Coordinates of C-alpha atoms and ligand atoms in Angstrom, one line a residue:
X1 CA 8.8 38.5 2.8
X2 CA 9.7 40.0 6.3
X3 CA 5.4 42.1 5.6
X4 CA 4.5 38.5 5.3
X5 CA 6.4 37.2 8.4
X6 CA 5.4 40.3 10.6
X7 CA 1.6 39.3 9.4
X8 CA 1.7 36.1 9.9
X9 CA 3.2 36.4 13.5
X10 CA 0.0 39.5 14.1
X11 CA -2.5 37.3 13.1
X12 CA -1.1 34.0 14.8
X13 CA -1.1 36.3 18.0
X14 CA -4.6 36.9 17.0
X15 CA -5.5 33.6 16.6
X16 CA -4.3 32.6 20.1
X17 CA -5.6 35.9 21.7
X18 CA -9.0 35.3 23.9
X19 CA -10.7 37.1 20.8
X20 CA -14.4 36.3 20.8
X21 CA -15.6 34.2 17.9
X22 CA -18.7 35.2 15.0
X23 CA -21.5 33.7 15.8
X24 CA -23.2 33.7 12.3
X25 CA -27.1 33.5 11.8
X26 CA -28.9 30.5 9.6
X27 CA -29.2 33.6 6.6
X28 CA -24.9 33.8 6.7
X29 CA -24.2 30.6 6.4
X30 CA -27.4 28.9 4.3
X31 CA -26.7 25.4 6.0
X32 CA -30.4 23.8 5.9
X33 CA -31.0 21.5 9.1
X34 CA -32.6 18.9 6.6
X35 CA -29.1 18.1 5.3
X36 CA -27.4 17.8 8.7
X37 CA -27.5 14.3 10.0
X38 CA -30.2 13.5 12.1
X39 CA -27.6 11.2 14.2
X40 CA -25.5 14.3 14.7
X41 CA -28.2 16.2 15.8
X42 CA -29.0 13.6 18.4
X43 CA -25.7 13.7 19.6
X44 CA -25.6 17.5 19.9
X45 CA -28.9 17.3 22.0
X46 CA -28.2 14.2 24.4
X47 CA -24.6 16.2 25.7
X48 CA -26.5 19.6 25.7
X49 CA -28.9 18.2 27.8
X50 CA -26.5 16.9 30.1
X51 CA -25.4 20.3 30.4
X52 CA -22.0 20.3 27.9
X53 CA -21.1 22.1 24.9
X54 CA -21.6 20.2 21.1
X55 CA -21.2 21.0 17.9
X56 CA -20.6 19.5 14.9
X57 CA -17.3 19.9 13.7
X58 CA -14.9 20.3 10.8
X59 CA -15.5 18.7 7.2
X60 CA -19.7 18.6 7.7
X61 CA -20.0 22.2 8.2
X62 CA -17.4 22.8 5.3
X63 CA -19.4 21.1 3.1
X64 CA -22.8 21.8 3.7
X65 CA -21.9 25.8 3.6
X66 CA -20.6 25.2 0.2
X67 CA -24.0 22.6 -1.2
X68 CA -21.6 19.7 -1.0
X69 CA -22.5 16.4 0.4
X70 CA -20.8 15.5 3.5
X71 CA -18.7 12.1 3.5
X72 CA -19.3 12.1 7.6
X73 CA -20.6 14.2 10.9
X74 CA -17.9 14.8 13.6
X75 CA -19.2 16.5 17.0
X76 CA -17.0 18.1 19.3
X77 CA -17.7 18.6 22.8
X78 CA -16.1 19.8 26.2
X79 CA -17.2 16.5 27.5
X80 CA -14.7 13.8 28.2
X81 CA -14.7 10.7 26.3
X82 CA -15.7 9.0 29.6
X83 CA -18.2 11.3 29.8
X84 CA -19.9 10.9 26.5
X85 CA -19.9 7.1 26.7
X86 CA -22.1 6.2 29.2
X87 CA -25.0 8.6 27.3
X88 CA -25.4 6.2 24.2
X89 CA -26.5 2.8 23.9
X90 CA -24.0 1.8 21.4
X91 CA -20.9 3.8 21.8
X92 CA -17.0 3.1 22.2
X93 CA -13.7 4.3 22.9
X94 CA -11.6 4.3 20.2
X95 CA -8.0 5.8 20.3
X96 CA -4.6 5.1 22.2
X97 CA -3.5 8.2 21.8
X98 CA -6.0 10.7 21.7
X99 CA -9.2 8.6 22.6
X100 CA -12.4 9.6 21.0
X101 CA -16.0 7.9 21.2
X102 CA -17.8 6.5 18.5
X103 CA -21.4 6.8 18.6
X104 CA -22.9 4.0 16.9
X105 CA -26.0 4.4 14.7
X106 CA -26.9 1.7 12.8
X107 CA -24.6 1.9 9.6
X108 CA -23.5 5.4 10.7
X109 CA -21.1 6.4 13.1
X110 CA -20.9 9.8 14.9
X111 CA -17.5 10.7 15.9
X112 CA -17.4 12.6 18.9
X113 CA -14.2 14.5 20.4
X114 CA -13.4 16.5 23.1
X115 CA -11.9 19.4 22.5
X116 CA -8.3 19.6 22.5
X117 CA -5.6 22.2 23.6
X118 CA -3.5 23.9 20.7
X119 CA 0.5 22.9 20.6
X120 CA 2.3 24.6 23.2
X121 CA 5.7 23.9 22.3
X122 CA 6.1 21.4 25.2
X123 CA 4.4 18.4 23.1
X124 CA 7.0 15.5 22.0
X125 CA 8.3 15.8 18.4
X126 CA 10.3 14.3 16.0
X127 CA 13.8 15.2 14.8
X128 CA 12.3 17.5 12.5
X129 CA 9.2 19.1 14.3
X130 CA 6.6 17.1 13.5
X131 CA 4.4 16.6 16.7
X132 CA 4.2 12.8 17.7
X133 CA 2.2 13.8 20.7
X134 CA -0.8 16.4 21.3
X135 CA -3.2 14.7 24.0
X136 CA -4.2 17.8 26.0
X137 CA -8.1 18.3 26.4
X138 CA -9.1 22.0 25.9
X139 CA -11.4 24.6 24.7
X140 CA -13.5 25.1 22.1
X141 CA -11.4 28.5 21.4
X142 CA -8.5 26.3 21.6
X143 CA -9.6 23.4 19.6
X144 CA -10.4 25.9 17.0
X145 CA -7.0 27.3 16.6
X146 CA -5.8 23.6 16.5
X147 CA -7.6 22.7 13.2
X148 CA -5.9 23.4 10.1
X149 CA -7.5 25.5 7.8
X150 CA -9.8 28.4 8.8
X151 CA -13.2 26.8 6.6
X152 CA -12.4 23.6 8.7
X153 CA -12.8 25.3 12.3
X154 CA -16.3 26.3 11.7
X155 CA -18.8 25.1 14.7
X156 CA -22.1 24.1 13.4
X157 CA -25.0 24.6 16.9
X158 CA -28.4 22.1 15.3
X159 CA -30.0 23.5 18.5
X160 CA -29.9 27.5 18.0
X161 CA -28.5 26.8 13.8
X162 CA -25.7 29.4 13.9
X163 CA -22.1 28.6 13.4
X164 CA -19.8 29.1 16.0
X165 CA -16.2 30.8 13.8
X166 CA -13.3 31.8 15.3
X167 CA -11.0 32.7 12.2
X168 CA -13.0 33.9 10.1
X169 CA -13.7 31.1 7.9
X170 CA -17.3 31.4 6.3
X171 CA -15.6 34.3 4.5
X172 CA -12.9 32.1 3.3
X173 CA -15.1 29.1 2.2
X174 CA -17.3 31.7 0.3
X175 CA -14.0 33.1 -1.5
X176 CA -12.9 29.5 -1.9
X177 CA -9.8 30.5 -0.4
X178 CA -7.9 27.5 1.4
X179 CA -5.7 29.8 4.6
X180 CA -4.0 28.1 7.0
X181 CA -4.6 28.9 11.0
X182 CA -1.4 30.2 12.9
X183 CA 1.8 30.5 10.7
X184 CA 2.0 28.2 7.9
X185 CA 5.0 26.8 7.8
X186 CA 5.4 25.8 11.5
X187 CA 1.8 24.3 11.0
X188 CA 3.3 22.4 8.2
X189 CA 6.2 21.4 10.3
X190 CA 4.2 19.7 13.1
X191 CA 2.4 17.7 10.4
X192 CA 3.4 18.0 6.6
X193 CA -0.1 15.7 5.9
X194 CA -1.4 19.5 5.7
X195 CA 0.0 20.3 2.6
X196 CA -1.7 17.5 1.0
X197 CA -4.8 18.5 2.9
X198 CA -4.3 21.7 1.3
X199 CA -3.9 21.3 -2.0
X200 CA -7.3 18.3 -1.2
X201 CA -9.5 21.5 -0.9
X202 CA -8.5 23.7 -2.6
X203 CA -9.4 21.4 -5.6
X204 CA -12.4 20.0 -4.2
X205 CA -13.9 23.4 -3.9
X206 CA -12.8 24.4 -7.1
X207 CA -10.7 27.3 -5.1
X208 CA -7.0 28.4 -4.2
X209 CA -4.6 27.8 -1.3
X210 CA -4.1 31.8 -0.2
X211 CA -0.7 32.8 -0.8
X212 CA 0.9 33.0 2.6
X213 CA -0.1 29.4 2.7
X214 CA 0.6 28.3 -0.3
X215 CA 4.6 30.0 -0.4
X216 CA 5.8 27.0 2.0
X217 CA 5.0 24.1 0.6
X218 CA 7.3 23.7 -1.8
X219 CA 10.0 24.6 0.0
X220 CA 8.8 22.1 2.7
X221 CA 7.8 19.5 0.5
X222 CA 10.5 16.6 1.7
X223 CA 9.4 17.1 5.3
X224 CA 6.5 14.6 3.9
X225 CA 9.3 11.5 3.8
X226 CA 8.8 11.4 7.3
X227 CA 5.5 10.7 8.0
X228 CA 4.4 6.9 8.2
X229 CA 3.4 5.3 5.5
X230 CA 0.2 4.3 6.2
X231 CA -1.5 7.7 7.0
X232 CA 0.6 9.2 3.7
X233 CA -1.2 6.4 2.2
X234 CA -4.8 7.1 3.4
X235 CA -4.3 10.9 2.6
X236 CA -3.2 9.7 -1.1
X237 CA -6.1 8.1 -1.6
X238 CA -8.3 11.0 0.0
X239 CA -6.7 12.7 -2.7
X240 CA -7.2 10.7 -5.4
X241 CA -10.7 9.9 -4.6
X242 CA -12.2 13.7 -3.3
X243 CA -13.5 14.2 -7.4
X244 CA -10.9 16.0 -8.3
X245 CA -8.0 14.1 -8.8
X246 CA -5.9 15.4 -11.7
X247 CA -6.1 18.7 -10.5
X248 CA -4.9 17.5 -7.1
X249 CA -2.0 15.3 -9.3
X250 CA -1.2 18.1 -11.4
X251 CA -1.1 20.9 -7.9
X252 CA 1.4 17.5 -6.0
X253 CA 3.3 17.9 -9.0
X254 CA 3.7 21.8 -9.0
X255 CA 4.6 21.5 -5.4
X256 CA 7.0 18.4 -5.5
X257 CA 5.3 16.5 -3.0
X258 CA 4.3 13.3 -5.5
X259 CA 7.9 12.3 -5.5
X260 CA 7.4 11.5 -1.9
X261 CA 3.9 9.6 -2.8
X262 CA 4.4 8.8 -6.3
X263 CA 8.0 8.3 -7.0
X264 CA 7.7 7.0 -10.6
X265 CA 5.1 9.8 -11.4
X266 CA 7.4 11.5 -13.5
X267 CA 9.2 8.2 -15.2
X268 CA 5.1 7.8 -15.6
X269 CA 4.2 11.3 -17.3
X270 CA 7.5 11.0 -19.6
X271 CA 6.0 7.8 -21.1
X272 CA 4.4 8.0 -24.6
X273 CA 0.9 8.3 -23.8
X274 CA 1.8 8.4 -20.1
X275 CA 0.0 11.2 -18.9
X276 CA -3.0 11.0 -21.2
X277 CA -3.3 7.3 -19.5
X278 CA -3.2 8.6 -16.3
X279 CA -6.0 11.3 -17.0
X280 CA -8.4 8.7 -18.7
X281 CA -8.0 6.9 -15.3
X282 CA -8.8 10.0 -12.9
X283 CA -11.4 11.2 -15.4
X284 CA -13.4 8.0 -14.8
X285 CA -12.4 8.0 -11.4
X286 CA -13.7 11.5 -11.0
X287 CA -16.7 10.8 -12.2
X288 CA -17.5 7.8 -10.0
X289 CA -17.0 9.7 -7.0
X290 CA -19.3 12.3 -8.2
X291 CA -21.8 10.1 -9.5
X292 CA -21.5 8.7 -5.8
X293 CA -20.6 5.2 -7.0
X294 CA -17.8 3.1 -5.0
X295 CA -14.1 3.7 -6.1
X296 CA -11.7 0.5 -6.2
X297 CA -7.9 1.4 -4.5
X298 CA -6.7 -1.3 -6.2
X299 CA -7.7 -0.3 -9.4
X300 CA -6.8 3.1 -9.3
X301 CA -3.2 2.4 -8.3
X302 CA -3.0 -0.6 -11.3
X303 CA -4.1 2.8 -13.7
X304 CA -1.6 5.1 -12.3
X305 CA 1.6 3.0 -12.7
X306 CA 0.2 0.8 -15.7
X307 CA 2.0 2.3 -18.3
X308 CA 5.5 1.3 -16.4
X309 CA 4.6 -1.9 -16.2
X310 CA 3.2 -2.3 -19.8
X311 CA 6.7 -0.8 -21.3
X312 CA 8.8 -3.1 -18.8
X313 CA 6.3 -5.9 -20.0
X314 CA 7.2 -5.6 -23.6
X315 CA 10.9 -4.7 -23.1
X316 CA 11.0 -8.2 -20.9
X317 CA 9.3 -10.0 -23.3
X318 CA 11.2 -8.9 -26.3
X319 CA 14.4 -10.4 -24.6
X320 CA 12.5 -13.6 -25.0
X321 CA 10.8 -14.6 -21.7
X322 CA 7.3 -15.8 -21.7
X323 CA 4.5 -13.4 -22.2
X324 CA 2.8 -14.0 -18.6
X325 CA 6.5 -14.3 -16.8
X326 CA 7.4 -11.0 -18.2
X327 CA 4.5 -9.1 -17.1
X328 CA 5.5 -10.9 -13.1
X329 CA 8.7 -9.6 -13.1
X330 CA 7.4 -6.3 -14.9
X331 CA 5.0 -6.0 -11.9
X332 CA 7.5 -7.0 -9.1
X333 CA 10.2 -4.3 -10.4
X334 CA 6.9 -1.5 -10.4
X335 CA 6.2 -2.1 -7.3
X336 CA 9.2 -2.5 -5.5
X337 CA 10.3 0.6 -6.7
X338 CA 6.8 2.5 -6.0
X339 CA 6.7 0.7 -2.1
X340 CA 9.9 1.9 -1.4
X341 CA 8.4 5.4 -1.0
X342 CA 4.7 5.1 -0.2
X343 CA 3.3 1.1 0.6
X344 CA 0.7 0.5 -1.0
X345 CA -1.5 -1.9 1.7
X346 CA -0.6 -5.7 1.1
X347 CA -4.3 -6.5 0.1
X348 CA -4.7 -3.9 -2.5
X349 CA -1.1 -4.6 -3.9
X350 CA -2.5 -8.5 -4.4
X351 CA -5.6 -7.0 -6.1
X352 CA -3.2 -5.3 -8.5
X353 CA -1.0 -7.5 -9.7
X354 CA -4.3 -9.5 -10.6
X355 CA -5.9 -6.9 -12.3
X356 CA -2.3 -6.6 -14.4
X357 CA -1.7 -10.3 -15.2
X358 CA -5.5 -10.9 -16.5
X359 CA -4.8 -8.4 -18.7
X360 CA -2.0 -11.1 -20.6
X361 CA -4.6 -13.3 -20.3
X362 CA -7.5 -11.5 -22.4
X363 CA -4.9 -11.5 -25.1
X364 CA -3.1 -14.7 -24.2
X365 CA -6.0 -17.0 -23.8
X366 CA -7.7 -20.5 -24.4
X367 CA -11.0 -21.0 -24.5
X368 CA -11.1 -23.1 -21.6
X369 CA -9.4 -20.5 -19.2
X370 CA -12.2 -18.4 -20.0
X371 CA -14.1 -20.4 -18.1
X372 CA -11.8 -20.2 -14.9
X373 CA -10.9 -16.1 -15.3
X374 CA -14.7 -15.1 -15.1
X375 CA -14.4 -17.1 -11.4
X376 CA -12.0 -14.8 -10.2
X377 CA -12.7 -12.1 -7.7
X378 CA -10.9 -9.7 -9.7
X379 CA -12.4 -10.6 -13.2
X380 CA -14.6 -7.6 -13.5
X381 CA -12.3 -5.2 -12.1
X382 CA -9.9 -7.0 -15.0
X383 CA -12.1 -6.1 -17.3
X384 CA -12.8 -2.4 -16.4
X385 CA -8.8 -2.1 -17.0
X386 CA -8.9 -3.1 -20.4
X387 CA -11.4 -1.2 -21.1
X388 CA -9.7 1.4 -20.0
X389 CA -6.7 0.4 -21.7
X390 CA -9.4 0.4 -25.1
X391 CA -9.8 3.6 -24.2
X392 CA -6.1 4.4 -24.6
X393 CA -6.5 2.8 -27.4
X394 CA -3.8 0.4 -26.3
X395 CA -6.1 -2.8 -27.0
X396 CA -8.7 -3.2 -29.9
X397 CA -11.7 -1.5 -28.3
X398 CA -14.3 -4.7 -30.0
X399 CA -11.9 -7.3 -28.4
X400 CA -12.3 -5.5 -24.9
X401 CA -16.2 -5.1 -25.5
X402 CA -16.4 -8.5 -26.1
X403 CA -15.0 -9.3 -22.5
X404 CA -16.8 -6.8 -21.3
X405 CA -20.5 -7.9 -22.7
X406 CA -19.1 -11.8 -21.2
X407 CA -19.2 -10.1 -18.0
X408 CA -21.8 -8.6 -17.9
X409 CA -24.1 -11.7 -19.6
X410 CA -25.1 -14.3 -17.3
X411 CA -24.1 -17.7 -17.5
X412 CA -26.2 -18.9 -20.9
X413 CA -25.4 -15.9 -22.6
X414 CA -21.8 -16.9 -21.8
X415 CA -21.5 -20.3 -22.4
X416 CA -23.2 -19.1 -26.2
X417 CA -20.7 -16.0 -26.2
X418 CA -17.9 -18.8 -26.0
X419 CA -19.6 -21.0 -28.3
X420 CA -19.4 -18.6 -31.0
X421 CA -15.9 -17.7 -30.4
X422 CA -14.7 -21.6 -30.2
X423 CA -16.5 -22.0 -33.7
X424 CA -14.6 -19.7 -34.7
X425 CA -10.9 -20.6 -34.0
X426 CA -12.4 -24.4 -35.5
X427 CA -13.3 -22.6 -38.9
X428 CA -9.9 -20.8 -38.8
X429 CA -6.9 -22.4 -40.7
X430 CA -4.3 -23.4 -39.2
X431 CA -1.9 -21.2 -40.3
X432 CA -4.2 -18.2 -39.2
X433 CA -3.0 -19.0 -35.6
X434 CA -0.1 -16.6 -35.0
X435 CA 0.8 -15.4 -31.9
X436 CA 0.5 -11.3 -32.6
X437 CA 2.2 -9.3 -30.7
X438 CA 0.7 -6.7 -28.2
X439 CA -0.5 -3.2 -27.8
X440 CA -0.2 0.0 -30.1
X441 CA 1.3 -2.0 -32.5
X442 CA -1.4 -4.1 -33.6
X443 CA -2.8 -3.7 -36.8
X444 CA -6.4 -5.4 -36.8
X445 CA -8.8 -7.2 -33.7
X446 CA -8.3 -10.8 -34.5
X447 CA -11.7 -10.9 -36.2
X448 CA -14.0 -8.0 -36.8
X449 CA -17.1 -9.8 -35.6
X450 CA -17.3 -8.3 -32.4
X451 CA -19.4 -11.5 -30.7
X452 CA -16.1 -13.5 -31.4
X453 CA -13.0 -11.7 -29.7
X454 CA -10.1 -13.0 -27.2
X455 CA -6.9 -13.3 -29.7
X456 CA -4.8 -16.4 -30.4
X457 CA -3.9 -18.8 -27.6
X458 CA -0.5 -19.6 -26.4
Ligands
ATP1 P1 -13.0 15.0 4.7 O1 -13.6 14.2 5.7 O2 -13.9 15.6 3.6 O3 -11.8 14.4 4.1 P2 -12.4 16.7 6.9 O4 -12.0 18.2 6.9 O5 -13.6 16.3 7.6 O6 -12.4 16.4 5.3 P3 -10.9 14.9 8.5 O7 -9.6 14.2 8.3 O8 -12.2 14.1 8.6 O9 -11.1 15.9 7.3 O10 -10.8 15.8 9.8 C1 -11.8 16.4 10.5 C2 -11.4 17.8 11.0 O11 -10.3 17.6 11.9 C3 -10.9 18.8 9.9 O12 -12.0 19.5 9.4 C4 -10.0 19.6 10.7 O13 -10.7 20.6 11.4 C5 -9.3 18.7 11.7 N1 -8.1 18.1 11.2 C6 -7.9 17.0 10.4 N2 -6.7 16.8 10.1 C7 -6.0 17.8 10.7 C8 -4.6 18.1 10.7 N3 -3.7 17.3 10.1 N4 -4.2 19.2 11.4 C9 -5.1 20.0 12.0 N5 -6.4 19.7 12.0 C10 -6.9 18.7 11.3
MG2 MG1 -14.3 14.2 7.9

């Protein structure tokens, strides 16, 4: 423990310490100019030729050493923003308080910052350390030892192609080894978002958090109550959405920091079927994002706290309320309960609940409200849930094919498609009309032709 302390202090003075930085060749760090943004590029070459330093910056050169796909370019640059702006035909301040510029290229956007100063223990903090304030332009030595993790201080030059790295970091992106810069757990006291970053690369690159930097967290995990609740939010979906997103669940678990994101995580994994819900939902999830294809918010957050909702549901219902008021209130006690710790953005929470009460609906429905639920916005997104719920098998998989093949037919095919399934409820007795009751329990689809599916009405 005090070897660890006693390295960590050597290596922080190190990192602060006027050492030079590698300059590494094209051959050490394999980045191929045809996969670095032509925009960034231009960028890089306007300030250079205007005499200032620029590089790109951070996640881009992470990724492209490692063959990933970057999500964005950053530049960083010793000039000011009110230097850069002036340069580029489309390009704004952005920023209260740390301005950048956004460099404006059609549908993509160059983020260009100066270079700022590391924390100097005069910056304003919070009762607890976390730094509310770090404003101070500086150098690119500095700005390096400001970033978080040594593979995301790595300088990227288009003009000469060598990387510009201060701490070392192209040996710990080749070893897939996630180390903190400076001494990890005062990093992760002036902003606990790092531990989630942490844990975020770690699994994307299929690697580990090094052990000095991993010891911490855990220990530190509540610091991450503090931090608003919007960026907790944006860095929970970063983590949900980076490909690798049961391994990140499973590592926030570990650690202990999902209480403080996903309080009813663990009510959630205790369910019957709970977890195996959950890791149907990231699976497909996963595989969006790697497939490159658009991930819903909305949808994702419906998955991860269905499960709750769908026992409340029942248990609501069984004390005899009606089917689509029980699965309100079921929703309403979810939610308040999961916005209490992390809020879920007002628009995404609306999507939700719509994505939950359709799915009393496709069970619930008459014929002529089939009509109306294919016109809402959420309809399709509706139906991706119970598929996934078909999946689970929590709902007959034909029944949710059926809804599935009506959204995906256009409007002939859907007016037949309901045709066939009114002719069906007319050639049905009476008697056959039962309300059935939901979920695991039920013992057959309401008829085995699979071109005739939504059960009973109310
Ligand atoms: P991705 O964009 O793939 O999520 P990224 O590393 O680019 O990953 P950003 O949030 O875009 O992440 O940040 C860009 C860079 O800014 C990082 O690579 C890192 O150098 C620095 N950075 C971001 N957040 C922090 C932080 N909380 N503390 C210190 N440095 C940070
Ligand atoms: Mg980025």
């Amino acid at each position: 423990m005090l070897k660890q302390t006693i390295k960590n202090f050597v290596e922080r003075l190190f990192a602060s310490a006027p050492r030079g930085p590698e300059r590494l060749s094209r051959d050490k760090h394999g980045i191929d100019r045809r996969n670095v943004s032509r925009h960034a590029i231009k960028v890089c070459e306007v300030l250079r030729s205007e005499g200032y330093e620029a590089y790109i910056v951070g996640g881009a050169v992470r990724d492209l050493i490692v063959g990933l796909v970057p999500k964005d370019f950053d530049v960083a640059t010793n000039a000011t923003p009110e230097q850069v702006r002036p340069l580029f035909r489309r390009a704004r301040i952005i920023g209260r308080r740390f301005q950048l510029v956004h460099v404006v290229f059609g549908q993509e956007i160059i983020e260009t910052s100066t270079f700022r100063a590391m924390a100097n223990g005069e910056e304003h903090t919070d009762e607890y350390g976390r730094i509310l304030r770090d404003n101070l332009f500086g150098t690119q030595a500095e700005d390096a030892a400001r970033r978080d993790f040594t593979l995301n201080a790595l300088y990227y030059d288009p003009l000469t192609e060598e990387v510009i790295d201060y701490h070392r970091g192209v040996a710990d992106l080749k070893n897939r080894v996630v180390r903190m810069i400076g001494e990890p757990e005062a990093r992760y006291r002036e902003d606990p978002v790092r531990m989630l970053r942490a844990i975020r690369f770690a699994a994307k690159l299929d690697g580990s958090i090094d052990t000095a930097s991993a010891e911490p967290i855990a220990r530190m995990a509540e610091l991450i109550e503090h931090v608003p609740s919007s960026r907790l939010f944006d860095e929970t979906l970063k983590l949900l959405t980076c490909g690798h997103a049961m391994e990140c669940l499973r590592q926030l678990r570990k650690a202990g920091l999902d209480r403080g994101l996903l309080p009813l995580i663990d009510q959630i994994f205790a369910e019957e079927g709970g977890e195996a819900f959950i890791a149907l939902a990231l699976a497909r999830t996963d595989a969006r994002v790697r497939s490159g294809q658009s991930i819903s918010p909305s949808f994702l957050f419906a998955a991860l706290l269905w499960k709750l909702v769908n026992r409340r549901w029942q248990e609501i219902t069984a004390k005899g309320e009606h089917v689509a008021q029980a699965l309100v209130q079921a929703a309403d006690s979810v939610m308040d309960e999961q916005t209490r710790r992390l809020a879920i953005q007002r628009r995404f929470q609306a999507d939700m609940r719509e994505i939950w009460f359709m799915q009393a609906r496709f069970e619930h429905v008459n014929t002529r409200a089939i009509w109306r639920m294919m016109n809402q916005p959420r309809f399709r997104a509706a139906v991706d849930f119970l598929q996934l719920r078909a999946e689970a098998r929590e709902v007959d998989s034909v029944q949710a094919q059926w809804w599935m093949d009506l959204a995906n037919a256009d409007d002939g095919q859907r007016a037949d498609m309901i045709e066939a399934y009114q002719s069906t409820q007319r050639a049905r007795p009476a008697g056959a009309k039962r309300r059935r009751s939901r979920g695991r329990k039920r013992s057959t689809p309401h008829d085995q032709q699979a071109k005739s599916a939504p059960s009973t009405e109310n």
